[in-house]
Amino acid sequence: MNAGPVADACALDASSALRAYAVGDISPVDVISAHISRINRLDGGLNAFVNLRADLAMAEARASEARWHRGAPVGPLDGVPVSVKDLMAVAGMPMTAGSARPWAVAVEDAEAVRRLRAAGAIVIGTNTLHEYAFGGTSVNAHVGTPRNPRDPSRIAGGSSGGSAAATAAGMAMAALGTETGNSIRRPASFCGVVGMKPTFGRVSRHGVVPLAPSLDHVGAFARTVPDVALVIAAISGHDPRDVGSRHQPVNGPVGPRATDGLTIGVPRSMLRGIDPAIGSAFERALRAFAAAGANVRDVDLPLASRWTALVSSIVMHAEAATVHRSRFTSDPGSYGADVAARLLSGHAFLGFGLVQALAMREAIGAEVSRALARNGGVDAFVAPGVPGPPPVIAPGAFVPGDAPWSSEVGPFHLQRLPSMLGLPAGAAPAGWSSDGLPLPIQAFGRHWEESIVLSVLMAGMESVPASEVRGIAGGAG
Amino acid sequence: MGGERTPRVEASDAFGAEARVDAVIDALGIRGEVSSAVIVEATRQVAAAFASLHDLEVEFPTPSGLGALPTRSPEVSR
């Protein structure tokens, strides 16, 4: 992508901006200034941001510009404007977690934010979300509901709705989010951007408001696969302050690679009730994978296809009930009705329900591990990103494809499977409908093999005809 | 999140859901502090979840069956 004039700075992806910084075609000051102007112009209607740090971001942009002039960028993201889901601590910023009870101003960054800023990224603000990240719509009475930039009458999805919306609307080049059930892939799918949560343990949750500790992941949004890979690489690494953190190479293989020679599995039995346009784009992507040399085959996952959503929901609700016990009992009236009901049900699952669910999680994990075996298994699974388009905004709006208590075979189990098992997973647009809504795919693969997942997503994006591709939402400038 | 009613669960007290939620409210000491709408929704979720769990039989490992953590196959579990 050509850097072009400053007026197009918000349409640049991060990799293009970094190349332009290196040759002096554009400066971080230009880019940060353009993004703040765009936020001021668009966010009144989109509500993707809770708080901005415009002055600080401009000061950091001037420092970044000086470094680029010296030919000495501080890291691989120097001068890239990013935003952060408002449940991750950003030093000097208040934090709401989307709730009615804000935390005190943070004195230090969450570890993922610290790593992102150490790589040179400039945090321009914090993003709206579902209350406590405990829901799929981001409909939020406390901090406002982010609207989908592709169609502002519709939800951005959740729980990381503001992060996805900011990225889609060119108000940030990348954003951090979290996923416990489907909270990165779903909003990425609804907003038409790339979203990835890496393997459980690759990115520290220190400084992040927890929801369900055995399921919580930190991940990233961007508009291209290489940009997501850049951000994931920057925020990865062991952190002893997160008991879930694992020792894996910081500079591990998280970049995309070719799909030639990969075996890609399709959980066909689960793909019932898919929106025809989304299904059509998915099948086009499958044909592109095969044409590029991948071996595409259907794979049955009988346990996962019935029990994943139920098991994931019981574990999630029970853990969230435990995490929130003190806060909830001290002021239950401060919680939204949907979240309060989930916390109550979570307490009821502690005991018999939770033990049953944990046992079944192990059985599902074994089934999926066999399917992903290096000898004779598939390298990754691919499926539609969501079963249907984003719903119109309404209180308590039901999210298609997310029926957490049903054991019927259907696509909603795919929404929860990778996060329940800690597998790397992502979503990306593999087409666009005639009315401008994204037609997403999702992919997930073996632990620590983010590169394969990213390569599948990239191939899916490249299967879209150039005439169909959409840029940032909200117009240029 | 959201939720879909499991069709087979019609009564809100199926699988003791009302009693389970009632006990939680007392245990947490928040009776009168949550709305009836919250209680109804929590009860619906618990009833739906336990209805589905009713179909799920997990066999835990025993000394005579080490390594076993199979579930009843989906084909015969309903």
Coordinates of C-alpha atoms in Angstrom, one line a residue:
Chain A
M1 CA 0.0 0.0 0.0
N2 CA 1.4 3.4 -0.9
A3 CA 1.6 5.8 2.0
G4 CA 0.0 8.6 0.0
P5 CA -0.8 12.0 1.5
V6 CA -1.3 12.6 5.2
A7 CA -5.1 12.6 4.6
D8 CA -4.9 8.9 4.0
A9 CA -2.8 8.2 7.1
C10 CA -5.7 6.5 8.9
A11 CA -6.1 4.0 6.0
L12 CA -2.6 2.8 6.3
D13 CA -1.9 -0.5 7.9
A14 CA 0.9 -0.6 10.4
S15 CA 3.4 -2.4 8.3
S16 CA 2.9 0.2 5.5
A17 CA 3.2 3.0 8.0
L18 CA 6.5 1.6 9.4
R19 CA 7.9 1.4 5.9
A20 CA 6.8 5.0 5.2
Y21 CA 8.4 6.2 8.5
A22 CA 11.7 4.5 7.5
V23 CA 11.9 6.5 4.2
G24 CA 10.4 9.7 5.6
D25 CA 7.3 9.6 3.5
I26 CA 5.2 10.2 6.5
S27 CA 5.9 10.8 10.2
P28 CA 4.4 9.4 13.4
V29 CA 3.3 13.0 14.3
D30 CA 1.3 13.0 11.1
V31 CA -0.2 9.6 11.8
I32 CA -1.1 10.2 15.4
S33 CA -2.6 13.6 14.7
A34 CA -4.7 12.1 11.9
H35 CA -6.0 9.3 14.1
I36 CA -6.9 11.7 16.9
S37 CA -8.8 13.9 14.4
R38 CA -10.6 10.9 13.0
I39 CA -11.6 9.8 16.5
N40 CA -12.9 13.2 17.2
R41 CA -14.9 13.1 14.0
L42 CA -16.3 9.6 14.1
D43 CA -16.4 8.3 17.7
G44 CA -19.4 10.4 18.7
G45 CA -21.3 8.0 16.5
L46 CA -19.3 4.8 17.0
N47 CA -18.5 5.0 20.7
A48 CA -15.4 2.8 20.4
F49 CA -13.4 4.7 23.0
V50 CA -13.9 5.2 26.7
N51 CA -10.9 7.5 27.3
L52 CA -8.3 9.2 25.1
R53 CA -4.8 10.2 25.9
A54 CA -4.4 12.6 23.0
D55 CA -1.9 15.0 24.4
L56 CA 0.4 12.2 25.7
A57 CA 0.1 10.4 22.4
M58 CA 1.1 13.5 20.5
A59 CA 4.1 13.9 22.8
E60 CA 5.1 10.3 22.3
A61 CA 4.6 10.8 18.5
R62 CA 7.1 13.6 18.5
A63 CA 9.6 11.5 20.4
S64 CA 9.0 8.7 17.9
E65 CA 9.5 11.0 15.0
A66 CA 12.9 12.1 16.4
R67 CA 14.0 8.5 16.7
W68 CA 13.0 7.8 13.1
H69 CA 14.9 10.9 12.0
R70 CA 18.0 9.5 13.7
G71 CA 17.3 6.1 12.1
A72 CA 17.0 4.5 15.5
P73 CA 13.4 3.3 16.1
V74 CA 13.0 1.9 19.5
G75 CA 11.3 -1.3 18.4
P76 CA 9.3 -3.0 15.6
L77 CA 6.1 -0.9 16.2
D78 CA 7.7 2.6 16.8
G79 CA 5.0 5.2 16.1
V80 CA 2.1 2.9 15.4
P81 CA -1.2 4.1 17.0
V82 CA -2.9 1.4 19.0
S83 CA -5.8 1.2 21.4
V84 CA -6.5 -1.0 24.4
K85 CA -9.6 -2.7 25.7
D86 CA -10.6 -0.9 28.9
L87 CA -9.9 -3.8 31.2
M88 CA -6.1 -3.7 30.7
A89 CA -4.2 -1.3 32.9
V90 CA -2.6 1.7 31.1
A91 CA -0.4 3.7 33.4
G92 CA -2.0 7.1 34.2
M93 CA -5.4 6.1 32.8
P94 CA -8.6 5.2 34.7
M95 CA -10.1 1.8 33.9
T96 CA -13.7 0.7 34.0
A97 CA -13.7 -2.8 32.7
G98 CA -17.0 -1.7 31.2
S99 CA -18.5 -1.5 34.7
A100 CA -20.2 1.1 36.8
R101 CA -17.4 0.9 39.3
P102 CA -14.1 2.2 37.9
W103 CA -10.8 1.2 39.2
A104 CA -8.3 3.8 40.5
V105 CA -5.9 5.3 37.9
A106 CA -3.4 2.7 37.0
V107 CA 0.2 3.2 38.2
E108 CA 1.7 0.8 35.8
D109 CA 0.9 -0.8 32.5
A110 CA -0.5 -4.3 32.1
E111 CA 2.3 -6.5 30.9
A112 CA 1.0 -6.8 27.4
V113 CA 0.6 -3.0 27.2
R114 CA 4.1 -2.6 28.6
R115 CA 5.5 -4.8 25.9
L116 CA 3.5 -3.1 23.2
R117 CA 4.8 0.3 24.3
A118 CA 8.4 -1.0 24.6
A119 CA 8.1 -2.0 21.0
G120 CA 7.3 1.7 20.2
A121 CA 3.5 1.5 19.8
I122 CA 1.6 4.6 21.0
V123 CA -1.5 4.1 23.0
I124 CA -4.1 6.6 21.9
G125 CA -7.0 5.5 24.1
T126 CA -9.0 2.7 25.7
N127 CA -11.9 0.9 24.1
T128 CA -15.5 0.1 25.1
L129 CA -16.5 -3.5 25.9
H130 CA -19.2 -5.7 27.3
E131 CA -19.5 -5.2 31.1
Y132 CA -16.5 -7.1 32.7
A133 CA -16.0 -8.8 29.3
F134 CA -18.9 -11.1 30.3
G135 CA -21.0 -11.1 27.2
G136 CA -21.0 -11.2 23.4
T137 CA -22.7 -8.0 22.4
S138 CA -20.9 -5.1 24.1
V139 CA -24.3 -3.6 24.7
N140 CA -23.3 -1.6 27.7
A141 CA -25.3 0.8 29.9
H142 CA -22.3 2.0 31.8
V143 CA -19.7 3.1 29.2
G144 CA -21.9 3.0 26.1
T145 CA -22.3 0.5 23.3
P146 CA -19.8 0.4 20.5
R147 CA -21.5 0.5 17.1
N148 CA -20.4 -1.6 14.2
P149 CA -18.5 0.7 11.7
R150 CA -19.7 -1.4 8.8
D151 CA -23.3 -0.6 9.8
P152 CA -23.8 1.5 12.9
S153 CA -27.3 0.1 13.5
R154 CA -25.6 -3.2 14.3
I155 CA -23.5 -4.4 17.2
A156 CA -19.7 -4.6 16.9
G157 CA -19.9 -7.8 18.9
G158 CA -18.2 -8.6 22.1
S159 CA -16.8 -8.6 24.4
S160 CA -13.9 -6.7 22.7
G161 CA -16.3 -4.6 20.6
G162 CA -14.7 -1.2 20.9
S163 CA -11.2 -2.6 20.0
A164 CA -12.6 -4.2 16.8
A165 CA -14.6 -1.1 15.9
A166 CA -11.7 1.2 16.4
T167 CA -9.5 -0.9 14.1
A168 CA -12.2 -1.3 11.5
A169 CA -12.9 2.5 11.4
G170 CA -9.3 3.5 11.0
M171 CA -9.2 5.0 14.5
A172 CA -6.3 2.7 15.5
M173 CA -4.0 0.6 13.4
A174 CA -4.2 -2.2 15.9
A175 CA -5.8 -2.8 19.3
L176 CA -5.5 -5.2 22.2
G177 CA -8.5 -7.3 23.3
T178 CA -9.2 -10.4 25.4
E179 CA -11.0 -13.6 24.7
T180 CA -12.5 -16.0 27.2
G181 CA -15.2 -17.5 25.0
N182 CA -15.2 -15.8 21.6
S183 CA -14.5 -12.2 22.5
I184 CA -11.8 -11.5 19.9
R185 CA -12.9 -13.7 16.9
R186 CA -16.6 -12.6 17.1
P187 CA -16.0 -8.8 17.0
A188 CA -13.3 -9.3 14.4
S189 CA -15.8 -11.3 12.4
F190 CA -18.6 -8.8 12.8
C191 CA -16.4 -5.7 12.1
G192 CA -14.3 -7.1 9.2
V193 CA -10.8 -7.0 10.7
V194 CA -8.3 -9.6 11.7
G195 CA -8.3 -10.8 15.2
M196 CA -6.2 -13.4 17.0
K197 CA -5.8 -14.9 20.4
P198 CA -2.6 -16.8 20.6
T199 CA -2.0 -20.0 22.6
F200 CA -2.9 -19.9 26.3
G201 CA 0.2 -18.8 28.1
R202 CA 1.9 -17.0 25.3
V203 CA 0.8 -13.5 26.4
S204 CA 0.7 -12.4 30.0
R205 CA -2.6 -11.4 31.7
H206 CA -0.9 -9.5 34.4
G207 CA -2.7 -6.2 34.8
V208 CA -5.8 -7.5 33.1
V209 CA -9.2 -7.7 34.9
P210 CA -9.9 -11.4 35.0
L211 CA -13.1 -13.1 34.0
A212 CA -12.4 -16.9 34.0
P213 CA -8.7 -17.5 34.6
S214 CA -8.4 -20.9 33.0
L215 CA -10.0 -19.4 29.8
D216 CA -8.8 -15.8 29.7
H217 CA -6.4 -14.9 26.8
V218 CA -5.0 -11.6 25.6
G219 CA -4.9 -11.0 21.9
A220 CA -4.9 -8.5 19.1
F221 CA -6.8 -6.9 16.3
A222 CA -5.4 -5.3 13.1
R223 CA -6.5 -4.9 9.5
T224 CA -3.9 -7.3 8.0
V225 CA -2.5 -10.6 9.1
P226 CA 1.1 -9.4 9.1
D227 CA 0.1 -6.6 11.4
V228 CA -1.5 -9.0 13.8
A229 CA 1.6 -11.1 13.7
L230 CA 3.7 -8.0 14.5
V231 CA 1.6 -7.2 17.6
I232 CA 1.4 -10.8 18.8
A233 CA 5.2 -11.1 18.6
A234 CA 5.6 -7.8 20.5
I235 CA 3.3 -8.8 23.4
S236 CA 4.4 -12.4 23.8
G237 CA 6.7 -13.8 26.4
H238 CA 6.9 -15.4 29.8
D239 CA 5.8 -13.4 32.8
P240 CA 6.1 -15.0 36.3
R241 CA 3.4 -12.7 37.6
D242 CA 0.8 -14.7 35.5
V243 CA 0.5 -18.2 36.7
G244 CA -0.9 -19.3 33.3
S245 CA 2.2 -17.9 31.5
R246 CA 4.4 -20.4 29.8
H247 CA 8.1 -20.4 28.7
Q248 CA 8.1 -20.3 25.0
P249 CA 10.4 -18.3 22.7
V250 CA 9.4 -14.7 22.6
N251 CA 10.4 -14.6 19.0
G252 CA 8.6 -17.8 18.2
P253 CA 7.1 -18.6 14.8
V254 CA 4.1 -16.3 14.8
G255 CA 4.4 -14.9 11.3
P256 CA 2.3 -16.1 8.4
R257 CA 3.6 -18.7 5.9
A258 CA 2.3 -20.4 2.8
T259 CA -0.6 -22.8 3.0
D260 CA 1.0 -25.1 0.4
G261 CA 1.3 -28.6 1.9
L262 CA -0.9 -27.9 4.9
T263 CA -3.7 -30.2 5.7
I264 CA -6.8 -28.2 6.7
G265 CA -9.7 -29.7 8.5
V266 CA -13.3 -28.7 8.1
P267 CA -15.7 -29.6 10.9
R268 CA -18.5 -30.1 8.4
S269 CA -21.1 -31.6 10.7
M270 CA -21.1 -28.4 12.8
L271 CA -21.7 -26.1 9.9
R272 CA -25.5 -26.1 10.0
G273 CA -27.6 -23.0 9.7
I274 CA -24.8 -20.9 8.3
D275 CA -25.9 -17.6 6.6
P276 CA -25.8 -18.4 2.8
A277 CA -23.5 -15.5 2.0
I278 CA -21.0 -16.4 4.8
G279 CA -21.2 -20.0 3.7
S280 CA -20.5 -19.1 0.1
A281 CA -17.5 -17.1 1.0
F282 CA -16.2 -19.9 3.2
E283 CA -16.5 -22.4 0.3
R284 CA -14.7 -20.0 -2.0
A285 CA -11.9 -19.8 0.6
L286 CA -11.7 -23.6 0.8
R287 CA -11.3 -23.8 -3.0
A288 CA -8.5 -21.2 -2.8
F289 CA -6.7 -23.3 -0.1
A290 CA -6.9 -26.4 -2.3
A291 CA -5.8 -24.5 -5.4
A292 CA -2.8 -23.3 -3.4
G293 CA -1.7 -26.8 -2.6
A294 CA -3.5 -27.5 0.7
N295 CA -5.1 -30.8 1.4
V296 CA -8.6 -29.8 2.6
R297 CA -10.7 -32.5 4.2
D298 CA -13.8 -32.9 6.4
V299 CA -13.1 -34.0 10.0
D300 CA -15.7 -35.1 12.5
L301 CA -15.4 -34.1 16.2
P302 CA -18.4 -35.9 17.8
L303 CA -17.7 -34.8 21.4
A304 CA -16.7 -31.3 20.6
S305 CA -19.7 -30.8 18.3
R306 CA -22.2 -31.4 21.1
W307 CA -20.6 -30.5 24.4
T308 CA -18.2 -27.6 23.9
A309 CA -20.6 -24.7 24.4
L310 CA -22.2 -26.2 27.5
V311 CA -18.9 -27.2 29.1
S312 CA -17.3 -23.8 28.2
S313 CA -20.2 -21.9 29.6
I314 CA -20.3 -23.9 32.9
V315 CA -16.6 -23.4 33.5
M316 CA -16.7 -19.7 32.4
H317 CA -19.7 -18.9 34.7
A318 CA -18.3 -20.8 37.6
E319 CA -14.9 -19.2 37.4
A320 CA -16.4 -15.8 36.9
A321 CA -18.7 -16.3 39.9
T322 CA -15.6 -17.1 42.0
V323 CA -13.6 -14.2 40.6
H324 CA -16.4 -11.7 41.2
R325 CA -17.7 -13.1 44.5
S326 CA -16.5 -10.2 46.7
R327 CA -17.2 -7.4 44.3
F328 CA -20.6 -8.9 43.4
T329 CA -21.8 -9.5 46.9
S330 CA -20.7 -6.1 48.1
D331 CA -22.8 -4.3 45.4
P332 CA -24.9 -6.6 43.2
G333 CA -27.0 -3.7 42.1
S334 CA -24.1 -2.2 40.2
Y335 CA -24.1 -5.1 37.8
G336 CA -26.1 -5.2 34.6
A337 CA -28.9 -7.7 34.7
D338 CA -27.4 -10.0 32.1
V339 CA -24.0 -10.2 33.9
A340 CA -25.6 -10.6 37.3
A341 CA -27.7 -13.5 36.1
R342 CA -24.6 -15.2 34.7
L343 CA -22.8 -14.8 38.0
L344 CA -25.7 -16.3 39.9
S345 CA -25.9 -19.3 37.6
G346 CA -22.1 -19.6 37.9
H347 CA -22.4 -20.1 41.7
A348 CA -25.0 -22.8 41.1
F349 CA -22.6 -24.7 38.9
L350 CA -19.9 -24.8 41.5
G351 CA -19.7 -28.5 42.6
F352 CA -21.3 -31.2 40.5
G353 CA -21.8 -29.2 37.4
L354 CA -18.3 -27.8 37.3
V355 CA -16.7 -31.2 38.0
Q356 CA -18.7 -32.8 35.2
A357 CA -17.7 -30.0 32.9
L358 CA -14.0 -30.1 33.7
A359 CA -14.0 -33.9 33.0
M360 CA -15.7 -33.4 29.7
R361 CA -13.2 -30.6 28.8
E362 CA -10.4 -33.1 29.1
A363 CA -12.2 -35.6 26.9
I364 CA -12.9 -32.9 24.2
G365 CA -9.3 -31.9 24.4
A366 CA -8.1 -35.4 23.8
E367 CA -10.4 -35.7 20.8
V368 CA -9.2 -32.4 19.3
S369 CA -5.5 -33.3 20.0
R370 CA -6.0 -36.6 18.1
A371 CA -7.5 -34.6 15.2
L372 CA -4.5 -32.2 15.2
A373 CA -1.9 -35.0 15.5
R374 CA 1.2 -34.4 13.5
N375 CA 1.0 -37.9 12.0
G376 CA -2.2 -38.2 10.0
G377 CA -4.0 -35.3 11.6
V378 CA -4.8 -31.9 10.2
D379 CA -2.6 -28.8 10.7
A380 CA -5.5 -26.5 11.3
F381 CA -9.3 -26.3 11.4
V382 CA -11.2 -23.7 9.4
A383 CA -14.8 -22.7 9.6
P384 CA -17.1 -19.6 9.1
G385 CA -16.1 -16.9 11.6
V386 CA -19.7 -16.5 12.8
P387 CA -22.9 -18.2 11.6
G388 CA -24.7 -15.0 10.7
P389 CA -24.4 -11.2 10.4
P390 CA -24.2 -8.9 13.4
P391 CA -27.6 -8.3 14.9
V392 CA -29.2 -4.9 15.2
I393 CA -28.4 -3.2 18.6
A394 CA -31.0 -3.9 21.3
P395 CA -30.7 -4.5 25.0
G396 CA -29.8 -8.1 25.6
A397 CA -29.6 -8.8 21.9
F398 CA -29.1 -12.5 21.2
V399 CA -25.9 -13.2 19.3
P400 CA -26.5 -15.8 16.5
G401 CA -24.5 -18.9 17.0
D402 CA -23.8 -18.6 20.7
A403 CA -26.2 -20.9 22.5
P404 CA -24.2 -21.8 25.6
W405 CA -26.6 -24.3 27.1
S406 CA -27.6 -26.4 24.1
S407 CA -26.1 -29.8 23.3
E408 CA -27.4 -29.8 19.8
V409 CA -24.8 -30.2 17.1
G410 CA -24.3 -26.8 15.5
P411 CA -21.8 -24.0 14.7
F412 CA -22.0 -22.3 18.1
H413 CA -19.6 -24.9 19.6
L414 CA -16.9 -23.6 17.3
Q415 CA -17.2 -20.2 18.9
R416 CA -15.9 -21.7 22.2
L417 CA -13.7 -24.6 21.2
P418 CA -10.3 -22.9 20.7
S419 CA -10.6 -20.7 23.8
M420 CA -11.8 -23.6 26.0
L421 CA -8.7 -25.6 24.9
G422 CA -6.2 -22.8 24.8
L423 CA -5.5 -23.3 21.1
P424 CA -4.3 -20.4 18.9
A425 CA -7.2 -19.0 16.9
G426 CA -8.2 -16.1 14.8
A427 CA -10.7 -14.7 12.4
A428 CA -10.5 -12.6 9.3
P429 CA -12.8 -11.4 6.5
A430 CA -12.9 -13.8 3.5
G431 CA -15.4 -11.8 1.6
W432 CA -17.9 -8.9 1.8
S433 CA -21.7 -8.9 1.2
S434 CA -23.4 -6.6 -1.2
D435 CA -24.4 -4.4 1.7
G436 CA -20.9 -4.1 3.0
L437 CA -20.9 -6.6 5.8
P438 CA -17.9 -8.9 6.3
L439 CA -18.1 -12.6 5.5
P440 CA -15.6 -14.0 7.9
I441 CA -13.7 -17.2 8.4
Q442 CA -12.0 -18.5 11.6
A443 CA -9.1 -20.9 12.0
F444 CA -7.5 -22.6 14.9
G445 CA -4.6 -25.0 15.2
R446 CA -2.0 -26.7 17.5
H447 CA -0.7 -25.1 20.6
W448 CA 2.2 -22.7 19.9
E449 CA 1.6 -22.9 16.1
E450 CA 0.2 -19.5 15.5
S451 CA 2.0 -19.3 12.2
I452 CA -0.2 -21.9 10.7
V453 CA -3.4 -20.3 11.9
L454 CA -2.2 -16.9 10.5
S455 CA -1.3 -18.5 7.2
V456 CA -4.8 -19.9 6.8
L457 CA -6.4 -16.6 7.6
M458 CA -4.1 -14.8 5.2
A459 CA -4.9 -17.2 2.4
G460 CA -8.6 -16.7 3.2
M461 CA -8.2 -12.9 2.9
E462 CA -6.3 -13.3 -0.4
S463 CA -9.2 -15.4 -1.8
V464 CA -11.3 -12.3 -1.9
P465 CA -11.5 -10.7 -5.4
A466 CA -10.0 -7.2 -5.4
S467 CA -13.2 -5.7 -6.5
E468 CA -14.9 -7.0 -3.4
V469 CA -12.3 -5.8 -0.8
R470 CA -13.4 -3.1 1.6
G471 CA -11.1 -0.6 3.3
I472 CA -11.6 1.2 6.6
A473 CA -15.2 2.0 7.5
G474 CA -16.3 5.6 7.8
G475 CA -14.7 7.1 4.7
A476 CA -11.2 8.5 4.1
G477 CA -9.5 11.2 6.1
Chain B
M1 CA -23.3 -15.0 25.4
G2 CA -27.0 -14.5 25.0
G3 CA -28.7 -17.8 25.3
E4 CA -31.1 -20.2 23.7
R5 CA -33.7 -22.0 25.6
T6 CA -33.2 -25.7 25.5
P7 CA -36.5 -26.9 24.1
R8 CA -37.0 -29.8 26.5
V9 CA -36.8 -27.5 29.5
E10 CA -40.2 -26.0 30.0
A11 CA -40.6 -25.7 33.8
S12 CA -38.3 -23.3 35.6
D13 CA -37.9 -25.7 38.5
A14 CA -36.6 -28.5 36.3
F15 CA -33.5 -30.2 37.9
G16 CA -34.0 -28.1 41.0
A17 CA -32.9 -24.9 39.4
E18 CA -35.1 -22.7 41.5
A19 CA -33.8 -24.2 44.7
R20 CA -30.2 -24.0 43.5
V21 CA -30.5 -20.3 42.7
D22 CA -32.4 -19.7 45.9
A23 CA -29.6 -21.3 47.9
V24 CA -27.0 -19.2 46.1
I25 CA -28.8 -16.0 46.9
D26 CA -28.9 -16.9 50.6
A27 CA -25.3 -18.1 50.6
L28 CA -24.2 -14.8 49.1
G29 CA -26.4 -12.8 51.4
I30 CA -27.9 -10.8 48.6
R31 CA -31.6 -11.6 49.0
G32 CA -33.6 -8.5 48.1
E33 CA -30.6 -7.0 46.3
V34 CA -31.1 -8.6 42.9
S35 CA -34.1 -8.2 40.7
S36 CA -36.7 -10.8 39.9
A37 CA -35.6 -10.6 36.3
V38 CA -32.1 -11.5 37.2
I39 CA -33.3 -14.5 39.3
V40 CA -35.6 -15.7 36.5
E41 CA -32.8 -15.6 34.0
A42 CA -30.3 -17.3 36.3
T43 CA -32.9 -20.0 37.0
R44 CA -33.4 -20.5 33.3
Q45 CA -29.7 -20.9 32.7
V46 CA -29.3 -23.4 35.5
A47 CA -32.3 -25.4 34.4
A48 CA -31.1 -25.5 30.8
A49 CA -27.5 -26.4 31.8
F50 CA -28.5 -29.2 34.1
A51 CA -31.0 -30.6 31.5
S52 CA -28.1 -30.9 29.1
L53 CA -25.8 -32.3 31.8
H54 CA -28.4 -34.9 32.4
D55 CA -27.5 -36.3 29.0
L56 CA -23.8 -36.3 29.8
E57 CA -22.4 -39.3 31.6
V58 CA -18.8 -38.9 32.5
E59 CA -17.0 -42.0 33.7
F60 CA -14.2 -41.2 36.1
P61 CA -11.1 -43.4 36.3
T62 CA -11.2 -46.2 38.8
P63 CA -8.4 -48.6 39.9
S64 CA -9.8 -51.3 37.6
G65 CA -10.1 -48.9 34.7
L66 CA -7.1 -46.7 34.8
G67 CA -6.8 -44.1 32.1
A68 CA -10.4 -44.1 31.3
L69 CA -12.1 -40.8 31.0
P70 CA -14.5 -41.7 28.3
T71 CA -18.0 -40.4 28.0
R72 CA -20.9 -42.2 26.8
S73 CA -20.9 -41.8 23.1
P74 CA -23.1 -39.1 21.7
E75 CA -25.1 -41.7 19.8
V76 CA -26.3 -43.4 22.9
S77 CA -26.5 -40.6 25.3
R78 CA -30.0 -39.5 24.5

